[in-house]
Short mmCIF file of C-alpha atoms and ligand atoms in Angstrom, two decimals:
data_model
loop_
_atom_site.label_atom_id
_atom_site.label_comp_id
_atom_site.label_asym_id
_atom_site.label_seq_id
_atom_site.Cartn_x
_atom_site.Cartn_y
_atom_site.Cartn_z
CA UNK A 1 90.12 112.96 119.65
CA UNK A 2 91.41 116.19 120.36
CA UNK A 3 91.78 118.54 117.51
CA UNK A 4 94.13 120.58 118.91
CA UNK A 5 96.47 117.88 120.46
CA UNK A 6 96.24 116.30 116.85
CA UNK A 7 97.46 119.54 115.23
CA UNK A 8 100.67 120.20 117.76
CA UNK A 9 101.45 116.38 117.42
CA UNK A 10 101.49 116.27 114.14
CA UNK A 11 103.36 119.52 113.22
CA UNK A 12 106.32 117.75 115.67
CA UNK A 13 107.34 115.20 113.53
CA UNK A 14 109.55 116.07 111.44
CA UNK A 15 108.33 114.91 107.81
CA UNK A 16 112.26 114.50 106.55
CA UNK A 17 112.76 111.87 108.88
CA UNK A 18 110.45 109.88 106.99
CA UNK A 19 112.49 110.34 103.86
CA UNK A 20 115.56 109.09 102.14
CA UNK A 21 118.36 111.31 100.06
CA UNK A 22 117.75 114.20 98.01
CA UNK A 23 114.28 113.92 99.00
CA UNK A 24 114.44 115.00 102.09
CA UNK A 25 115.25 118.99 100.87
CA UNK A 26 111.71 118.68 99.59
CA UNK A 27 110.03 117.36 102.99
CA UNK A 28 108.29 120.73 103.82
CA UNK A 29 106.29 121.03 100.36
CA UNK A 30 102.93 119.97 100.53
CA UNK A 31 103.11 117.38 97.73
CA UNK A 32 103.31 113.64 97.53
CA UNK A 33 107.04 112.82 97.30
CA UNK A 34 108.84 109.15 95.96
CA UNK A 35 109.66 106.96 98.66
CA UNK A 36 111.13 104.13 96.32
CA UNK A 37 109.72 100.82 94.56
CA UNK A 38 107.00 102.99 92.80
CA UNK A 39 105.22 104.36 95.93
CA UNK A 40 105.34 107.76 97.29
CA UNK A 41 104.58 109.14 100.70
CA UNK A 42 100.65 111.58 101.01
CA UNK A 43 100.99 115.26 101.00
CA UNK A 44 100.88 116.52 104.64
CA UNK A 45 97.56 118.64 104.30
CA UNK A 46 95.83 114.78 103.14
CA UNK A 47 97.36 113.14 105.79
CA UNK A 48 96.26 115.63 108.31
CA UNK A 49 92.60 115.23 106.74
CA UNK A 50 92.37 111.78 106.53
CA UNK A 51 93.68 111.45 110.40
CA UNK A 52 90.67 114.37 111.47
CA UNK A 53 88.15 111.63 109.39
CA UNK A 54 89.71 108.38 111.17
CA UNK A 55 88.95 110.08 114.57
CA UNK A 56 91.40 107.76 116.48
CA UNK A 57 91.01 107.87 120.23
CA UNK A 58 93.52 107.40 123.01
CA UNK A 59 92.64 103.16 123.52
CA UNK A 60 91.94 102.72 119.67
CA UNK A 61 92.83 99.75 117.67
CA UNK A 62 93.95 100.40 114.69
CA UNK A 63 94.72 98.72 111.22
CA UNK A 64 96.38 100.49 108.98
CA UNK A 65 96.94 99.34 105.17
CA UNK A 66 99.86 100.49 103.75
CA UNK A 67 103.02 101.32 106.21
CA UNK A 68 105.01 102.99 103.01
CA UNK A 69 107.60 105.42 104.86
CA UNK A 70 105.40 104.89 108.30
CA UNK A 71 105.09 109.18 108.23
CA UNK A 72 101.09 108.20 109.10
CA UNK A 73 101.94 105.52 111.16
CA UNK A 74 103.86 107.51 113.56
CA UNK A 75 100.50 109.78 113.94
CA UNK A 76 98.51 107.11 114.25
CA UNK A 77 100.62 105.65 116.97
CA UNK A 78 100.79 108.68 118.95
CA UNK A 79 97.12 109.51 118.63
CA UNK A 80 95.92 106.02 119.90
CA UNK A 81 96.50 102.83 121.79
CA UNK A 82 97.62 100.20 119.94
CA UNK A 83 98.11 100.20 115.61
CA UNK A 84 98.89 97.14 113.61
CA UNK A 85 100.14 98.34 109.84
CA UNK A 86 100.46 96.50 106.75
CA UNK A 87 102.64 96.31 103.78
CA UNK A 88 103.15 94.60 100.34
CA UNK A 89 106.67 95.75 99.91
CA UNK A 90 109.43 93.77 102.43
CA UNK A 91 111.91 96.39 102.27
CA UNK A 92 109.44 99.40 102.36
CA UNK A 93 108.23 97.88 105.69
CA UNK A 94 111.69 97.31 107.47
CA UNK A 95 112.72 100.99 106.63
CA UNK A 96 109.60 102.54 108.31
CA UNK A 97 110.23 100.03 111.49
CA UNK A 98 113.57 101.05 111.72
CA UNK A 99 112.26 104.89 111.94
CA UNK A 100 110.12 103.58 114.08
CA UNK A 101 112.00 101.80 116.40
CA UNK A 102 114.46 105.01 116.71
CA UNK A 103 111.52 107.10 117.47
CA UNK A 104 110.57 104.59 120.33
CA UNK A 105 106.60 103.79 119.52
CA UNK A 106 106.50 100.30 121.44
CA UNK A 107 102.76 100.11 120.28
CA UNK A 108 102.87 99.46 116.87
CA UNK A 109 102.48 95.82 115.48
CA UNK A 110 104.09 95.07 111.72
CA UNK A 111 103.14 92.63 108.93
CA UNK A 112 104.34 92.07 105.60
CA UNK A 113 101.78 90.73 103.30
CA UNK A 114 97.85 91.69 101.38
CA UNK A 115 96.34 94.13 103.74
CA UNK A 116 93.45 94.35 101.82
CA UNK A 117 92.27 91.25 103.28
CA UNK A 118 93.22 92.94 106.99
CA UNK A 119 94.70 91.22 109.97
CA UNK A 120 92.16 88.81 110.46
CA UNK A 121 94.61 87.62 113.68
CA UNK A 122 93.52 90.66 116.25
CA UNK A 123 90.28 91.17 114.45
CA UNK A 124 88.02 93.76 115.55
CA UNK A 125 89.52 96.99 114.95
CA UNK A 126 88.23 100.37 116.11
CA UNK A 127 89.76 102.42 113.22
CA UNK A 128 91.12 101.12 109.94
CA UNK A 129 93.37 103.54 107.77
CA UNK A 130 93.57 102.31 103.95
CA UNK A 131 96.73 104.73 102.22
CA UNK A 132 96.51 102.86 98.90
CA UNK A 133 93.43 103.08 96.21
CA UNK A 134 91.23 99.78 96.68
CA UNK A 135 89.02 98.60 92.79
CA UNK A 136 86.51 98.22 95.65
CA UNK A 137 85.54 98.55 99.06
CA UNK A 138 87.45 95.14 100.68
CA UNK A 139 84.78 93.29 102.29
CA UNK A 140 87.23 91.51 104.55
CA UNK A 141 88.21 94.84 105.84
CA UNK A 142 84.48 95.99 106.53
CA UNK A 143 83.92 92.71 108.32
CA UNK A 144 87.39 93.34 110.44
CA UNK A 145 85.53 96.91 111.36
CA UNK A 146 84.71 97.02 114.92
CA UNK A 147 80.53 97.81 115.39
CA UNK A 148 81.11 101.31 116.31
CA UNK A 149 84.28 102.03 114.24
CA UNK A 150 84.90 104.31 111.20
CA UNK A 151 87.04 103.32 108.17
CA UNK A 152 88.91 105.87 105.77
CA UNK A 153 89.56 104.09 102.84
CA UNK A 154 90.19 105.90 98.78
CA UNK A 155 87.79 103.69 96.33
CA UNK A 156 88.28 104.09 92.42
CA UNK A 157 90.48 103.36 89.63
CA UNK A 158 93.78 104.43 89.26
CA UNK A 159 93.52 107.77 88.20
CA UNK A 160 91.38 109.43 90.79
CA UNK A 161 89.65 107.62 93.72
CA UNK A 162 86.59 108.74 96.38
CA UNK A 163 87.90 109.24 99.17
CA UNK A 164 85.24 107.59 101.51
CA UNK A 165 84.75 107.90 104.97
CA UNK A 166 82.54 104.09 106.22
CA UNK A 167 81.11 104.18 109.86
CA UNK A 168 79.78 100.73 111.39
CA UNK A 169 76.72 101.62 114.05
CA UNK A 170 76.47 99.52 117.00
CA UNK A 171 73.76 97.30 115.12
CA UNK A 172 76.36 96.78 112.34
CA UNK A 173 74.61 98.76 109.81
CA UNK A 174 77.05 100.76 107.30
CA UNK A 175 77.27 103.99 106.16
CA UNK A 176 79.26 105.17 103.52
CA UNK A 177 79.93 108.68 103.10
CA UNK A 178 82.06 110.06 100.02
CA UNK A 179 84.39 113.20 101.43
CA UNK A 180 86.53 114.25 98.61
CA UNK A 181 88.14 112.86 95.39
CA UNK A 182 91.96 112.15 95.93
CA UNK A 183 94.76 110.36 93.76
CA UNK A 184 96.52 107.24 95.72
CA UNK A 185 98.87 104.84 94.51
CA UNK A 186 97.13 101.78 93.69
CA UNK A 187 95.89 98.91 96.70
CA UNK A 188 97.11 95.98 95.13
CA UNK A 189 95.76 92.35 96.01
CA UNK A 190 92.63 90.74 96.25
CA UNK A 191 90.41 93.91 96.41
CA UNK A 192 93.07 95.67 94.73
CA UNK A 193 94.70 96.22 91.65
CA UNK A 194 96.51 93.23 89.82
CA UNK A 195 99.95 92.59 91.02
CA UNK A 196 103.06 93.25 88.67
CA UNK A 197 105.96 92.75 91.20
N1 SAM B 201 100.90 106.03 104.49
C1 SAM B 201 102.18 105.94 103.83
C2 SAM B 201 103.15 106.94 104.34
O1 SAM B 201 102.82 107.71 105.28
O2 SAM B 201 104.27 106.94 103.84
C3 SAM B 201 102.05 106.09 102.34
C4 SAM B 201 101.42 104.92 101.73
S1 SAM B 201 101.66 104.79 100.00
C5 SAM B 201 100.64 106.08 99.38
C6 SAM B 201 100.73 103.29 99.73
C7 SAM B 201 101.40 102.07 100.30
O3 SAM B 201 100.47 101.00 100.20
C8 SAM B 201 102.66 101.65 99.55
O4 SAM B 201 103.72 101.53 100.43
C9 SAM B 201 102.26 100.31 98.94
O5 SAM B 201 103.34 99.39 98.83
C10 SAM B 201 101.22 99.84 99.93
N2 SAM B 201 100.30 98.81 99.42
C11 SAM B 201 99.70 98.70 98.21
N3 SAM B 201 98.91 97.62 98.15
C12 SAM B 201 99.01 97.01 99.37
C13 SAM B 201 98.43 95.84 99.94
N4 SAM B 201 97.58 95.05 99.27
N5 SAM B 201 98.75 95.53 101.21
C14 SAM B 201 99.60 96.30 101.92
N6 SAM B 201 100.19 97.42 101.44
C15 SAM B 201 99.89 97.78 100.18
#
C-alpha cells in the first residue's frame, strides 16, 4: 500500500456525502457523528488509522463487517481489488449502496445479514475490516482470513474495546497484536452482542 496515495485518496472524498441532514454541517469535525438506527459513522483520524493497519493492496479481497454509511467502504474500494461488506441493518445498507452506486465503485459486493460469522460464500479473504465491537474475536472470521492476511477488528465490551490488529503467517499461525483502545458501537450476532432489534 502506498501511504501517500492512501492519504490524497482519502482526503478526496468528501465525508458529507456520506451523511444525511443537519449532519452533514458537522462532516469536517473529527468526531463520530449519528448516521440513524443507533449507529454512527468513525471519526476520520480512526478511519484513516485503521485503513494504514488493514494494509489493503491493489488485488486485495476484502471483507468488511459493518457497511454503516459505506464512508470506509468507499476507501476500501478504491485502495484494493475487490471488497464484499456486511450489514445488520436493511436500510443502513441500501443508503450506503446508493452512495455507492452514484460514486461508480463497480467492485464492491453487498450483503445484508450477521457479518460476524463472514461471507463464508467467497471465503478466503486477504483483508477483513470489523467497524463494530465484537464480545470476542469471531472465530468464523479468523478461519475466513486468508494465510497471509491481516485482520483489524475492536475486541471488548461495550464501553471501550482493544483495538487489535490479527496477522495469519503463511503456516496459519496467528498473531494478535493490541494497537490502541477505541469505543465502537457494538458487533451484534453470534460473536457479538445480544440482539435488541
Ligand atoms: N464503517 C462504517 C462507516 O464508515 O460508516 C461505520 C460502521 S458503524 C461504527 C458499525 C456498523 O456495524 C453499524 O452500521 C451496525 O449496524 C453494523 N453491525 C453491527 N453488528 C453487525 C453484524 N453482526 N453484522 C453486520 N453489521 C453489523
Amino acid at each position: 500500500m502506498n501511504l501517500q496515495e492512501l492519504d490524497a485518496y482519502f482526503y478526496s472524498l468528501d465525508r458529507s456525502f456520506f451523511l444525511e441532514g443537519e449532519m452533514r454541517t458537522y462532516a469536517a469535525l473529527d468526531t463520530p457523528l449519528p448516521i440513524g438506527f443507533g449507529q454512527t459513522i468513525s471519526q476520520p483520524s480512526l478511519v484513516l488509522e485503521m485503513t494504514k493497519l488493514l494494509r489493503p493492496e491493489r488485488d486485495s479481497r476484502v471483507l468488511e463487517i459493518g457497511t454503516g454509511s459505506g464512508f470506509q467502504t468507499a476507501i476500501l474500494a478504491g485502495m484494493s481489488g475487490k471488497v464484499y461488506t456486511v450489514e445488520r441493518i436493511a436500510e443502513l445498507m441500501e443508503r450506503a449502496k446508493g452512495r455507492l452506486d452514484l460514486l461508480g465503485f463497480t467492485n464492491i459486493c453487498y450483503k445484508v445479514g450477521d457479518g460476524s460469522l463472514g461471507w463464508e460464500e467467497f471465503a478466503p479473504y486477504d483483508r477483513i475490516m470489523v467497524t463494530a465491537a465484537a464480545r470476542v474475536l469471531p472465530e468464523d472470521l479468523v478461519r475466513q482470513l486468508a494465510a497471509g492476511g491481516r485482520m483489524v477488528i475492536p475486541v471488548g465490551p461495550p464501553d471501550v474495546q482493544e483495538l487489535q490488529l490479527v496477522t495469519k503467517t503463511a503456516d496459519g499461525d496467528l498473531q494478535i497484536k493490541t494497537v490502541s483502545m477505541v469505543r465502537f458501537v457494538e458487533l451484534k450476532g453470534q460473536y457479538g452482542w445480544e440482539d435488541d432489534q
